[in-house]
Coordinates of C-alpha atoms in Angstrom, one line a residue:
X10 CA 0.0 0.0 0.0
X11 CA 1.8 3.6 -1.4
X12 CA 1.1 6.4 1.0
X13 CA 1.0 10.3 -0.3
X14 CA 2.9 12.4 1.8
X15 CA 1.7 15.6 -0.5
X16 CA 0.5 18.0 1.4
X17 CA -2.3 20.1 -0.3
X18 CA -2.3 24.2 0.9
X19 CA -3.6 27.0 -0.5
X20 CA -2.0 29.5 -2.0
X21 CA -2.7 31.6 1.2
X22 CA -2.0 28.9 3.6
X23 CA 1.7 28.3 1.2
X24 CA 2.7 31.8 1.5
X25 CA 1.6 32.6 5.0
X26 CA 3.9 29.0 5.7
X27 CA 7.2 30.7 4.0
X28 CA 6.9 33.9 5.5
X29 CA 6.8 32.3 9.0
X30 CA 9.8 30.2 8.0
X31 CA 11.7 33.1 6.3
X32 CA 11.1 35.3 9.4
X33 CA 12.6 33.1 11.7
X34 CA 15.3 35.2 13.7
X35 CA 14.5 38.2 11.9
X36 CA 13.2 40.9 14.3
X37 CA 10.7 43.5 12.8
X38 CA 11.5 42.9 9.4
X39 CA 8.4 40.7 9.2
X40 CA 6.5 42.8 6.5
X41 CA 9.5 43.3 4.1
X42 CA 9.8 39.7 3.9
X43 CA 6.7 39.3 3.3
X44 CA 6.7 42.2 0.9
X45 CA 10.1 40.7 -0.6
X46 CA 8.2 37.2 -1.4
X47 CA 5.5 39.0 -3.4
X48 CA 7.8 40.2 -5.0
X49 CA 8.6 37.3 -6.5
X50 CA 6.0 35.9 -6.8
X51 CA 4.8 38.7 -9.0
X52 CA 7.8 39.1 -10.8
X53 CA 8.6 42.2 -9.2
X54 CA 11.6 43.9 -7.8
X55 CA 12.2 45.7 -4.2
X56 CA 14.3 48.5 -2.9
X57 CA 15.4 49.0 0.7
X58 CA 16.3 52.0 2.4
X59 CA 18.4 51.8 5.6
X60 CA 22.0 51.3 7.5
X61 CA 23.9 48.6 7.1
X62 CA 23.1 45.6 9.8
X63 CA 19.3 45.4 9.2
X64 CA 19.2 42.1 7.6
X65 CA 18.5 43.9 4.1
X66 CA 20.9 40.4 3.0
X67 CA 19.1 38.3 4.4
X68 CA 15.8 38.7 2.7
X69 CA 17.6 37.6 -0.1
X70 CA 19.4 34.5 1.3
X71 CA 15.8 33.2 2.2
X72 CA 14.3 34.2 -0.7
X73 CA 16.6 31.8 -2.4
X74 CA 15.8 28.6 -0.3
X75 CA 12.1 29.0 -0.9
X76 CA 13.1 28.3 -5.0
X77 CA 13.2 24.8 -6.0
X78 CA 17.2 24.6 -7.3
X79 CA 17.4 28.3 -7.4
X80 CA 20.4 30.2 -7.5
X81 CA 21.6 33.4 -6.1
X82 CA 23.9 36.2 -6.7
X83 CA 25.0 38.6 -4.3
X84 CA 27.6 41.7 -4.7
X85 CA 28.4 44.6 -3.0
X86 CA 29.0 47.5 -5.4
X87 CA 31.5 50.4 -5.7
X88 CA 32.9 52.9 -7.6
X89 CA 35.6 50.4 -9.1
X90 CA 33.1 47.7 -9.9
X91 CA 33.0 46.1 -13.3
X92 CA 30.6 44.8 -15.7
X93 CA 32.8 41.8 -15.4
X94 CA 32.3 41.3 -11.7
X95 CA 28.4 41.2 -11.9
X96 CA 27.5 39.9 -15.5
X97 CA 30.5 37.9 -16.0
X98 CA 34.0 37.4 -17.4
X99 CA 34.7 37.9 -21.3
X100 CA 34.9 34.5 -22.7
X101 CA 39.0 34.8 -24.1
X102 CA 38.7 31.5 -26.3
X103 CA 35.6 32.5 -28.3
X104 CA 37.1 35.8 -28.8
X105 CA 40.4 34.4 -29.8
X106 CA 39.1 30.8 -31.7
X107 CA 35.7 32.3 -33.0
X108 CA 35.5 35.8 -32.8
X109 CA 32.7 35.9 -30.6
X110 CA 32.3 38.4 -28.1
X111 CA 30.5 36.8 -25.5
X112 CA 30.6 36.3 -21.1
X113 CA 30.6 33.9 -19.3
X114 CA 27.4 34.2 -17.1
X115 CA 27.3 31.0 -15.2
X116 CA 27.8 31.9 -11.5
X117 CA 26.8 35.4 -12.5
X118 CA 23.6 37.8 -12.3
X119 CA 22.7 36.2 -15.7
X120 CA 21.9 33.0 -14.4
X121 CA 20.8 33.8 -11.3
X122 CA 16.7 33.7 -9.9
X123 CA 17.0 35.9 -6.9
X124 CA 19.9 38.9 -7.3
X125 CA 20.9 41.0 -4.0
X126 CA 22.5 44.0 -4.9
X127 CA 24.2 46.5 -2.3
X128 CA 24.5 49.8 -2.2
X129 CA 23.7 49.9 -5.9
X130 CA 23.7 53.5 -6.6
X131 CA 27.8 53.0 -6.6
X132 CA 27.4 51.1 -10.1
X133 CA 28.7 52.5 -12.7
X134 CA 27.2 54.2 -15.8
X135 CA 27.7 50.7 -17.8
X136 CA 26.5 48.5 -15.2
X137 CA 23.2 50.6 -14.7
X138 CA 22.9 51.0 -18.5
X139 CA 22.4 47.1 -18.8
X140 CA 20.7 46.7 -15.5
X141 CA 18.0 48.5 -17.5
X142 CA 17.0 46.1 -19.5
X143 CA 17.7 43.2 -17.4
X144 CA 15.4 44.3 -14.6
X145 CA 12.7 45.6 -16.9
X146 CA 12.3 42.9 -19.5
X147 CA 14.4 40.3 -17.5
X148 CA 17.1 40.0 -20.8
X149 CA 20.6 39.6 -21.4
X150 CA 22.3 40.4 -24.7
X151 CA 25.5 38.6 -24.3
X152 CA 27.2 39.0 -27.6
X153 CA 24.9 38.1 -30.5
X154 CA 22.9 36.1 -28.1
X155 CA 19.7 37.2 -26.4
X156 CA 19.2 35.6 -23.0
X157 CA 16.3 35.1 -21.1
X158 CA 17.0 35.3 -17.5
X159 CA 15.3 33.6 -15.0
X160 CA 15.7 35.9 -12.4
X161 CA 12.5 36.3 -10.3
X162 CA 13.2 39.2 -8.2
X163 CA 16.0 41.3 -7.5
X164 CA 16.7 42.8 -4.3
X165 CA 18.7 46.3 -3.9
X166 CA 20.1 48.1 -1.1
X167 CA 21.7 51.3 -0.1
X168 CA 21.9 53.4 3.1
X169 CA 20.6 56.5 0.5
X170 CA 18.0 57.4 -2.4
X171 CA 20.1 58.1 -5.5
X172 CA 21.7 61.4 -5.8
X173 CA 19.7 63.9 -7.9
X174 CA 21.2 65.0 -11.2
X175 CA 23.6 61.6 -11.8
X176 CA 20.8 59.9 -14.2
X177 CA 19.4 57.6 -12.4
X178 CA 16.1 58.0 -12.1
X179 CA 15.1 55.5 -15.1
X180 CA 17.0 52.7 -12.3
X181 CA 15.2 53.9 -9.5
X182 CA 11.8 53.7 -11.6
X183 CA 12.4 50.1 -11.7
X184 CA 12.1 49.3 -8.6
X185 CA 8.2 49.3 -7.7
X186 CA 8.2 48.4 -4.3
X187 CA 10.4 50.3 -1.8
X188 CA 10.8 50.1 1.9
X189 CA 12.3 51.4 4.6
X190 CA 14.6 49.0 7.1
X191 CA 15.5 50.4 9.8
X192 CA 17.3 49.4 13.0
X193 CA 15.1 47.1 16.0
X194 CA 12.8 50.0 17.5
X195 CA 10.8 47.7 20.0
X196 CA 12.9 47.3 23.5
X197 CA 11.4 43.8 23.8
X198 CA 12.3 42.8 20.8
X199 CA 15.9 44.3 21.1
X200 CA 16.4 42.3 24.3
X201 CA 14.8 39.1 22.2
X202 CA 17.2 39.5 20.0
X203 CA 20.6 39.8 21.8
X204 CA 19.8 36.2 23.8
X205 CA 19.0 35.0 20.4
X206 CA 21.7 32.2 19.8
X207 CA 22.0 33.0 16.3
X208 CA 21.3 29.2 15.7
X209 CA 21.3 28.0 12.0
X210 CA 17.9 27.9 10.2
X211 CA 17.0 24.7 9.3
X212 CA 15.8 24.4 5.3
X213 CA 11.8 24.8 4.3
X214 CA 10.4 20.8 4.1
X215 CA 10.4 19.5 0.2
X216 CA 6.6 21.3 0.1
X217 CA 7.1 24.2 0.5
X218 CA 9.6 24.8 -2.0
X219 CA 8.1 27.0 -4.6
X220 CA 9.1 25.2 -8.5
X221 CA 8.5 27.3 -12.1
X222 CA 5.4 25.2 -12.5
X223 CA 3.8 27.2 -9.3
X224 CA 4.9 30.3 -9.7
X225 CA 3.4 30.1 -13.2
X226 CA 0.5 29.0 -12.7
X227 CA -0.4 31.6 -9.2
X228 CA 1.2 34.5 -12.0
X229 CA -1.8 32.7 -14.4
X230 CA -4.2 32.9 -12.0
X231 CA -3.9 36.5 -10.6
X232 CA -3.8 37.9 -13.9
X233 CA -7.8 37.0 -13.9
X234 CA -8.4 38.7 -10.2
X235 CA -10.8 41.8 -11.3
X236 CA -10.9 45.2 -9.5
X237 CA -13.5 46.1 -6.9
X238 CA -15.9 48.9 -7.8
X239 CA -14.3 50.5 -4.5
X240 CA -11.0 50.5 -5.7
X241 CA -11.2 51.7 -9.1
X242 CA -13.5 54.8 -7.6
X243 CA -10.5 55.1 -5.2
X244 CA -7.7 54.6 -7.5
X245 CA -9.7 57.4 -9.7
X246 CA -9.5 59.8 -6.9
X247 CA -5.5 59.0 -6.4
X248 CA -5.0 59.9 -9.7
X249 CA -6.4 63.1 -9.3
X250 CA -4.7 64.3 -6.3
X251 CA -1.7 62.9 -7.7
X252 CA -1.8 65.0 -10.4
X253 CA -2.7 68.2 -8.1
X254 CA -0.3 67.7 -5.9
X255 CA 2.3 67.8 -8.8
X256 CA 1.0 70.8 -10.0
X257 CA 1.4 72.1 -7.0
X258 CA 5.1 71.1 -7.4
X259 CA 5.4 72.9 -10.5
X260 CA 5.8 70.0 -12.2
X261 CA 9.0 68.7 -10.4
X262 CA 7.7 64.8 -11.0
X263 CA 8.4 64.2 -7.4
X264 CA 4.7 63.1 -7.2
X265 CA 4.8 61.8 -10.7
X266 CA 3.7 58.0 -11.6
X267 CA 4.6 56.3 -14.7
X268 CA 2.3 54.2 -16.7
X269 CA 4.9 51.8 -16.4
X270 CA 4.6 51.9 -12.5
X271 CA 1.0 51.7 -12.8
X272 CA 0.7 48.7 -14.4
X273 CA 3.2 46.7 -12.5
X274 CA 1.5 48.3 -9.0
X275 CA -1.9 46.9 -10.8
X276 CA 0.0 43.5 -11.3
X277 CA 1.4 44.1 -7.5
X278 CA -1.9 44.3 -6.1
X279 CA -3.9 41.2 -8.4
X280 CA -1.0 39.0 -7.3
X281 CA -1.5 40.2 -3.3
X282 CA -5.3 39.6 -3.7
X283 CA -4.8 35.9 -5.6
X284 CA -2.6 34.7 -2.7
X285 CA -5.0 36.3 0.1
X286 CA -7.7 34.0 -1.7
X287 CA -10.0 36.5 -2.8
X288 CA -11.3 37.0 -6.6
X289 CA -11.2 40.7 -6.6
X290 CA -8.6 43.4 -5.7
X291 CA -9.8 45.2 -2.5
X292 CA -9.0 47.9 0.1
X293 CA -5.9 46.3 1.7
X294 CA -4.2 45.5 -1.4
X295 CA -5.0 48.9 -2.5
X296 CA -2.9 50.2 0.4
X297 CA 0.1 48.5 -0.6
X298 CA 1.2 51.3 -3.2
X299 CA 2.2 53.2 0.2
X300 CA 5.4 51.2 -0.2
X301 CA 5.1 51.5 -4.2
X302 CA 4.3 55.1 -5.3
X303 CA 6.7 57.3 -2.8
X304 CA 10.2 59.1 -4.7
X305 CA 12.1 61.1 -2.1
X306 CA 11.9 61.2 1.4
X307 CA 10.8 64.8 1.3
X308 CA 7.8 64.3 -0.3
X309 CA 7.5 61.0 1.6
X310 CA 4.9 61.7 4.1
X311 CA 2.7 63.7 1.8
X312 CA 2.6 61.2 -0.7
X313 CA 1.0 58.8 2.3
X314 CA -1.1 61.1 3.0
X315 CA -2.2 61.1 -0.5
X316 CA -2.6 57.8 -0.8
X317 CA -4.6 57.4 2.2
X318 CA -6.6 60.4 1.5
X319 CA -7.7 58.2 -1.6
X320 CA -9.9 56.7 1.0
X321 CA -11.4 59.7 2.1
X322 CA -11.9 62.0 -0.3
X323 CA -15.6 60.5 -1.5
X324 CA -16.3 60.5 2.1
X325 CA -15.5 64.1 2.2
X326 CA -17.2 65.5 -0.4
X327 CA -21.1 63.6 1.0
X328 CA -20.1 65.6 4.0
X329 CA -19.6 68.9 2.2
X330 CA -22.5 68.0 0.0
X331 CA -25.1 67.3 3.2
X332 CA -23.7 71.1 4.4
X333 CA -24.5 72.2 1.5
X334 CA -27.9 71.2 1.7
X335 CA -28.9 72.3 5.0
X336 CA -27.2 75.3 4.4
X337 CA -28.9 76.1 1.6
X338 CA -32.0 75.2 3.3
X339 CA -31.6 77.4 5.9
X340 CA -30.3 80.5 4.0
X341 CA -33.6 80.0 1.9
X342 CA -35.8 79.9 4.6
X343 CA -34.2 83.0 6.8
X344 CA -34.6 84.9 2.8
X345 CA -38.0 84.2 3.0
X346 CA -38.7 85.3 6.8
X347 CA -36.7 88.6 5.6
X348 CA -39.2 89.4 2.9
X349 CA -42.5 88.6 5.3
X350 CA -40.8 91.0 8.2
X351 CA -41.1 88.4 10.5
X352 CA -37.6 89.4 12.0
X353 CA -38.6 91.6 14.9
X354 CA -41.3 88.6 16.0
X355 CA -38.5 86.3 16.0
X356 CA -36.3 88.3 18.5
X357 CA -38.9 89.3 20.3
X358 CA -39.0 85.6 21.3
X359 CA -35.2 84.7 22.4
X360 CA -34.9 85.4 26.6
X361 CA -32.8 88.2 27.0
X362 CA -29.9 87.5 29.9
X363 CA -28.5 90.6 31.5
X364 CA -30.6 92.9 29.3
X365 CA -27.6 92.7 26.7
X366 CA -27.5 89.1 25.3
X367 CA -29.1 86.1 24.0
X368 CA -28.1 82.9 25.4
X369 CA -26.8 80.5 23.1
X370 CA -27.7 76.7 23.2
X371 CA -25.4 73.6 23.8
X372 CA -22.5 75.7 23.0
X373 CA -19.7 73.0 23.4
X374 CA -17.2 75.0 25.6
X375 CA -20.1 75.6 28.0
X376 CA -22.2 79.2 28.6
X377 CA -22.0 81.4 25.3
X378 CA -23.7 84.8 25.5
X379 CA -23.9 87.0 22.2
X380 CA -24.7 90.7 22.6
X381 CA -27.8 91.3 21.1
X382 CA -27.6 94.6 19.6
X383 CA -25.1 93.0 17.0
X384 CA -28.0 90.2 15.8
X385 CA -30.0 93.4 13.2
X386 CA -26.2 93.9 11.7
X387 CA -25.3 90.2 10.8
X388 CA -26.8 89.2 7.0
X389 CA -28.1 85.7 6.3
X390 CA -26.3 85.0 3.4
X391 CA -22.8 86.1 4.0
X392 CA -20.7 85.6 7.4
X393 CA -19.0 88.6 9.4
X394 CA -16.1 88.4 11.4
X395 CA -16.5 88.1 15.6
X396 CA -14.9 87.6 18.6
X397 CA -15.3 85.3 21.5
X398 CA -13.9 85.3 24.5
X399 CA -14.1 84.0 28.5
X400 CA -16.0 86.5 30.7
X401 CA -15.5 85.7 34.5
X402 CA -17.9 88.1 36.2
X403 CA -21.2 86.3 33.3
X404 CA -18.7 82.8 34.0
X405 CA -19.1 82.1 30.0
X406 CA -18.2 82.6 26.4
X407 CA -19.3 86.1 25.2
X408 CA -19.6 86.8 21.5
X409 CA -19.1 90.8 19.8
X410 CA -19.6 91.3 16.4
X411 CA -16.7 93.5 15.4
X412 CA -18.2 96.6 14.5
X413 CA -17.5 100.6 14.7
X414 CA -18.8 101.0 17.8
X415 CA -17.3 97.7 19.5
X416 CA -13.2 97.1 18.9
X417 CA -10.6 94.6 21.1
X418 CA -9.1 97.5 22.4
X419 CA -10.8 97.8 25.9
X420 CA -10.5 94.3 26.3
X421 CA -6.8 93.6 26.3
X422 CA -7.3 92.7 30.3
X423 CA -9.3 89.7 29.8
X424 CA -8.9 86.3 28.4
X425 CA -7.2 85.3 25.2
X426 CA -9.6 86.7 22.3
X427 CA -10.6 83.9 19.6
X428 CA -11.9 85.1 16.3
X429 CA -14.7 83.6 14.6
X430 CA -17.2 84.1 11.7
X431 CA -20.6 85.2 12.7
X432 CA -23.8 84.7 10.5
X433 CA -27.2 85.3 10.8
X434 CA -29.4 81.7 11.1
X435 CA -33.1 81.1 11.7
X436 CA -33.6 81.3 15.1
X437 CA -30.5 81.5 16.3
X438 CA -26.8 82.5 14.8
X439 CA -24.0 80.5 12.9
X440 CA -20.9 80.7 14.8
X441 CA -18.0 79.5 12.5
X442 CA -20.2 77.9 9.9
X443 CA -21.9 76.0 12.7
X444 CA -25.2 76.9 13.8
X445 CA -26.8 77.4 17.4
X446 CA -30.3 78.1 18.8
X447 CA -30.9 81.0 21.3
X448 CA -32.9 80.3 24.4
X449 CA -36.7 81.0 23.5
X450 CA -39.8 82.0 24.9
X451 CA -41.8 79.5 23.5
X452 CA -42.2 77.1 20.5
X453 CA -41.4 79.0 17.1
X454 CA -42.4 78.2 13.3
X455 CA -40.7 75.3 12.0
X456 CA -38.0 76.4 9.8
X457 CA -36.6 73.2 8.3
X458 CA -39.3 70.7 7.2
X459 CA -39.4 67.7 9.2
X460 CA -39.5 65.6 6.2
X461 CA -36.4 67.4 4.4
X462 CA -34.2 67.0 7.9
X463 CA -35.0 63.7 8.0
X464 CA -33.7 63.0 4.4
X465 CA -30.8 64.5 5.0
X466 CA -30.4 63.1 8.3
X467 CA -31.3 59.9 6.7
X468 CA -28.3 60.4 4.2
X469 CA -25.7 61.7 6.7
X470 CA -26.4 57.9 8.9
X471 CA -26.0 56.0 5.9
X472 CA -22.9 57.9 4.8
X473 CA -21.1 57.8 8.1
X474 CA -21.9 53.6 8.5
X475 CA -20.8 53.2 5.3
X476 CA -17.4 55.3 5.6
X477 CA -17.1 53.4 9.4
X478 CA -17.5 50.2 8.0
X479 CA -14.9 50.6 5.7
X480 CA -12.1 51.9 8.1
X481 CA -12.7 49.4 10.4
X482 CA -12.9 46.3 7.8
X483 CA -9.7 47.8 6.9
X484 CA -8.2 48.4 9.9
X485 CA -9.2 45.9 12.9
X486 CA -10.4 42.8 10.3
X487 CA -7.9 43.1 7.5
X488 CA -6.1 39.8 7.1
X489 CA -4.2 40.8 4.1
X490 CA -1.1 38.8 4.9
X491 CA 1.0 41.3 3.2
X492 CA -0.2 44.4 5.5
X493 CA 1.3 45.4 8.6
X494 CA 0.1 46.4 12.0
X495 CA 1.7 49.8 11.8
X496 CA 0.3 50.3 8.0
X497 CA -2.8 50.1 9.5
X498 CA -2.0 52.0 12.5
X499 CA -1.2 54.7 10.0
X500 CA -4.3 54.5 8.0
X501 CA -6.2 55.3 11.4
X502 CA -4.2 57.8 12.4
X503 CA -4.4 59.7 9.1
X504 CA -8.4 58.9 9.1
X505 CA -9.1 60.6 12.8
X506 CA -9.9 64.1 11.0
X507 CA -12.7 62.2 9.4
X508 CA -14.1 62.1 12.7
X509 CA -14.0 65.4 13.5
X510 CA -15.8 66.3 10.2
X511 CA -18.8 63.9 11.4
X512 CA -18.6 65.2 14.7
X513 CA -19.2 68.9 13.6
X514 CA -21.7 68.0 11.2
X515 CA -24.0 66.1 14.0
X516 CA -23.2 69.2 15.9
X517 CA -25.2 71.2 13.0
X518 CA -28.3 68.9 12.8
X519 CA -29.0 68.6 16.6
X520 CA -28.7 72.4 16.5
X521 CA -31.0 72.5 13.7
X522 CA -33.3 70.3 15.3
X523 CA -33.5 72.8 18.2
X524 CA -34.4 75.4 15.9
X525 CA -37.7 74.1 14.9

């Protein structure tokens, strides 16, 4: 009786597998080997950033061991380095018995699957010049000879971004994904590491050895994964700011994306959505262009933020459009009171406090007063500038119009002065774009139609659950093995002014609702 000792994983489960293996002893460099076997997989090459002694090496010795019979090449360039020394020696018989001038690539980057390459920037102008073509289009012309390499990723390294001015951006643009190593920042983990005994990994069991025949088949495969409706909206959006933000730049192309880049990033992210075992490119692998799309470290963080503001920028826009709305609402309805002289009814109905002020309602810093002699001057459809300030002896927030008659000047004494914008607003006032109630008499005419405040109350729920749902399936039940903790940390970090937005705008329909 024959037993089968084939183990059957999915691709998920057979890529989760190697990255635990290949992380063994490396501490906090987790994601860029994960990111590094991607790679890979998609046919892709990665760039990292950082000092020496950060395992940037050792991605690529473990990258090699997950190959079936791969082989490696390594080399540490400088100044005096040599086509010779990383393509291969010129073959002296053929030149001499055939005149043929060829190299002799076995042993060499030629012939090599996964190719580690530091400090890179050092090469020379002939070494990058055919670097070009290898990395890109993964060829070699050796002599008359055009080979096709089997290199499936190749892994460079430098302490530095290359130097402006020395023509190398068209090197740099080949490498898609780029990350940052730095030194163990976790004291835990520093500690962990140092008792470490450094012991000698152990080679990955027969089955998880990755041959030609998978690698071509999961390439295959993910080149049928489709693009969520989400993501292309999102991607559209990217694009956009993108391009803004290079305006901006005056054109500088420090925010500029190739088509090129594009597409292998598009590749990039069907590969990371085949392996994750979904049919569709989502969120998560959307996110991974935060390691893919960045050029200097200046314009680092922006571009993040850019990225990540992909997300947010529909969400934004519903929020200005609801604000719109009631807005407009309102400034239509205080028109219409204006023509029917209701004014002086209106006024007549706010309590008076201190025979100078109107009280305003749920004010958020607590008591706000506004001096009611300044309510006839304010206009409805255009805001005026104000003051506020803390007033100990009415022990609250007291709001001037700034006006001929009333200047800072005599109150130089008192608290620190905050400007704001002031607005006239049906039944109340609009205090920096937000609007409050005054304290009334009784129960006035109902200025926003149930029915309309509903609707867009209605549309403001659904918007806000939606936008929500979305950060938090991104950010607490992402499983996208290729995502970090502190990616997503930094997606809901740069998302917390969303939160303000929503708080500001339930702010303006509870104080609209007092209103009626």
């Amino acid at each position: 009786m024959s037993t089968s000792h084939q183990i059957v994983r999915s691709p998920r489960e057979h890529i989760q597998t190697l990255i635990e293996w290949m992380a063994k002893g490396v501490y906090e460099k987790e994601q860029i080997v994960a990111m590094g076997l991607l790679c890979a997989v998609a046919g892709e090459n990665i760039f990292l950033l950082g000092p020496p002694g950060t395992a940037k090496s050792m991605v690529a010795n473990r990258l090699k061991w997950i190959f079936k019979e791969a082989k490696s090449f390594d080399y540490l360039m400088s100044r005096f380095s040599t086509p010779d020394e990383i393509f291969g020696p010129i073959s002296i018989s053929r030149l001499k018995n055939e005149d043929k001038y060829e190299r002799l690539v076995d042993g060499y980057l030629p012939s090599a699957d996964v190719i580690f390459l530091d400090e890179i920037w050092k090469a020379g102008p002939s070494i990058q010049n055919t670097l070009l073509t290898a990395i890109n289009e993964h060829i070699f012309r050796n002599g008359i000879q055009t080979l096709k390499l089997p290199m499936k990723v190749l892994i460079a390294a430098s302490n530095e971004l290359p130097p402006q001015g020395e023509g190398l951006e068209a090197l740099w643009d080949r490498f898609l994904v780029r990350m940052v190593s730095n030194a163990i920042e976790n004291e835990s983990t520093f500690f962990k590491m140092l008792k470490d005994q450094d012991s000698e990994i152990q080679p990955p069991e027969e089955s998880l050895l990755l041959t030609d025949e998978i690698c071509t088949f999961w390439q295959e495969e993910s080149r049928k994964i489709e693009i969520s409706p989400k993501v292309y909206d999102t991607i559209k959006t990217l694009r956009k700011m993108l391009d803004d933000a290079e305006k901006e730049n005056n054109h500088r192309l420090r925010y500029y994306i190739s088509d090129r880049r594009w597409k292998k990033a598009y590749r990039l992210m069907q590969t990371s959505a085949y392996l994750n075992g979904r049919a569709e490119i989502d969120l998560s692998d959307y996110l991974l262009l935060i390691h893919c799309f960045w050029n200097d470290v200046e314009t680092r963080p922006r571009m993040l933020e850019i990225i990540v503001g992909g997300l947010t920028d529909t969400f934004y826009k519903q929020l200005d459009s609801i604000t719109k709305k009631i807005r407009q609402d309102i400034h239509s309805e205080a028109r219409e009171q204006s023509l029917t002289g209701s004014s002086p009814q209106e006024t007549a109905n706010y309590v008076e406090y201190q025979h100078f002020y109107y009280k305003v309602e749920k004010y958020p810093k607590g008591n706000c007063f506004f001096y009611k002699w300044d309510y006839p001057l304010l206009d409805t459809d255009k805001a005026k500038p104000g003051i506020a300030y803390f007033d100990s002896k009415r022990k609250g927030i007291v709001v001037h119009l700034l006006t001929n008659h009333f200047s800072v000047g005599p109150l130089q004494n008192e608290q620190p002065i905050t400007k704001v914008s002031l607005q006239k607003y049906p039944g109340g006032i609009m205090i920096n774009a937000i609007p409050y109630a005054f304290c009334k008499k009784k129960q006035e005419v109902i200025l926003l139609s149930n029915s309309r405040l509903d609707k867009l109350q209605k549309a403001f729920s659904d918007c806000v659950f939606e936008w929500r749902n979305k950060i938090d399936s991104l950010c607490s039940t992402c499983d996208n093995i290729f995502l970090s903790s502190a990616d997503l940390l930094l997606v809901r970090e740069m998302t917390k002014e969303a939160e303000t937005k929503i708080e500001e705008l339930e702010i303006k329909f509870k104080n609209v609702s007092l209103l009626q």
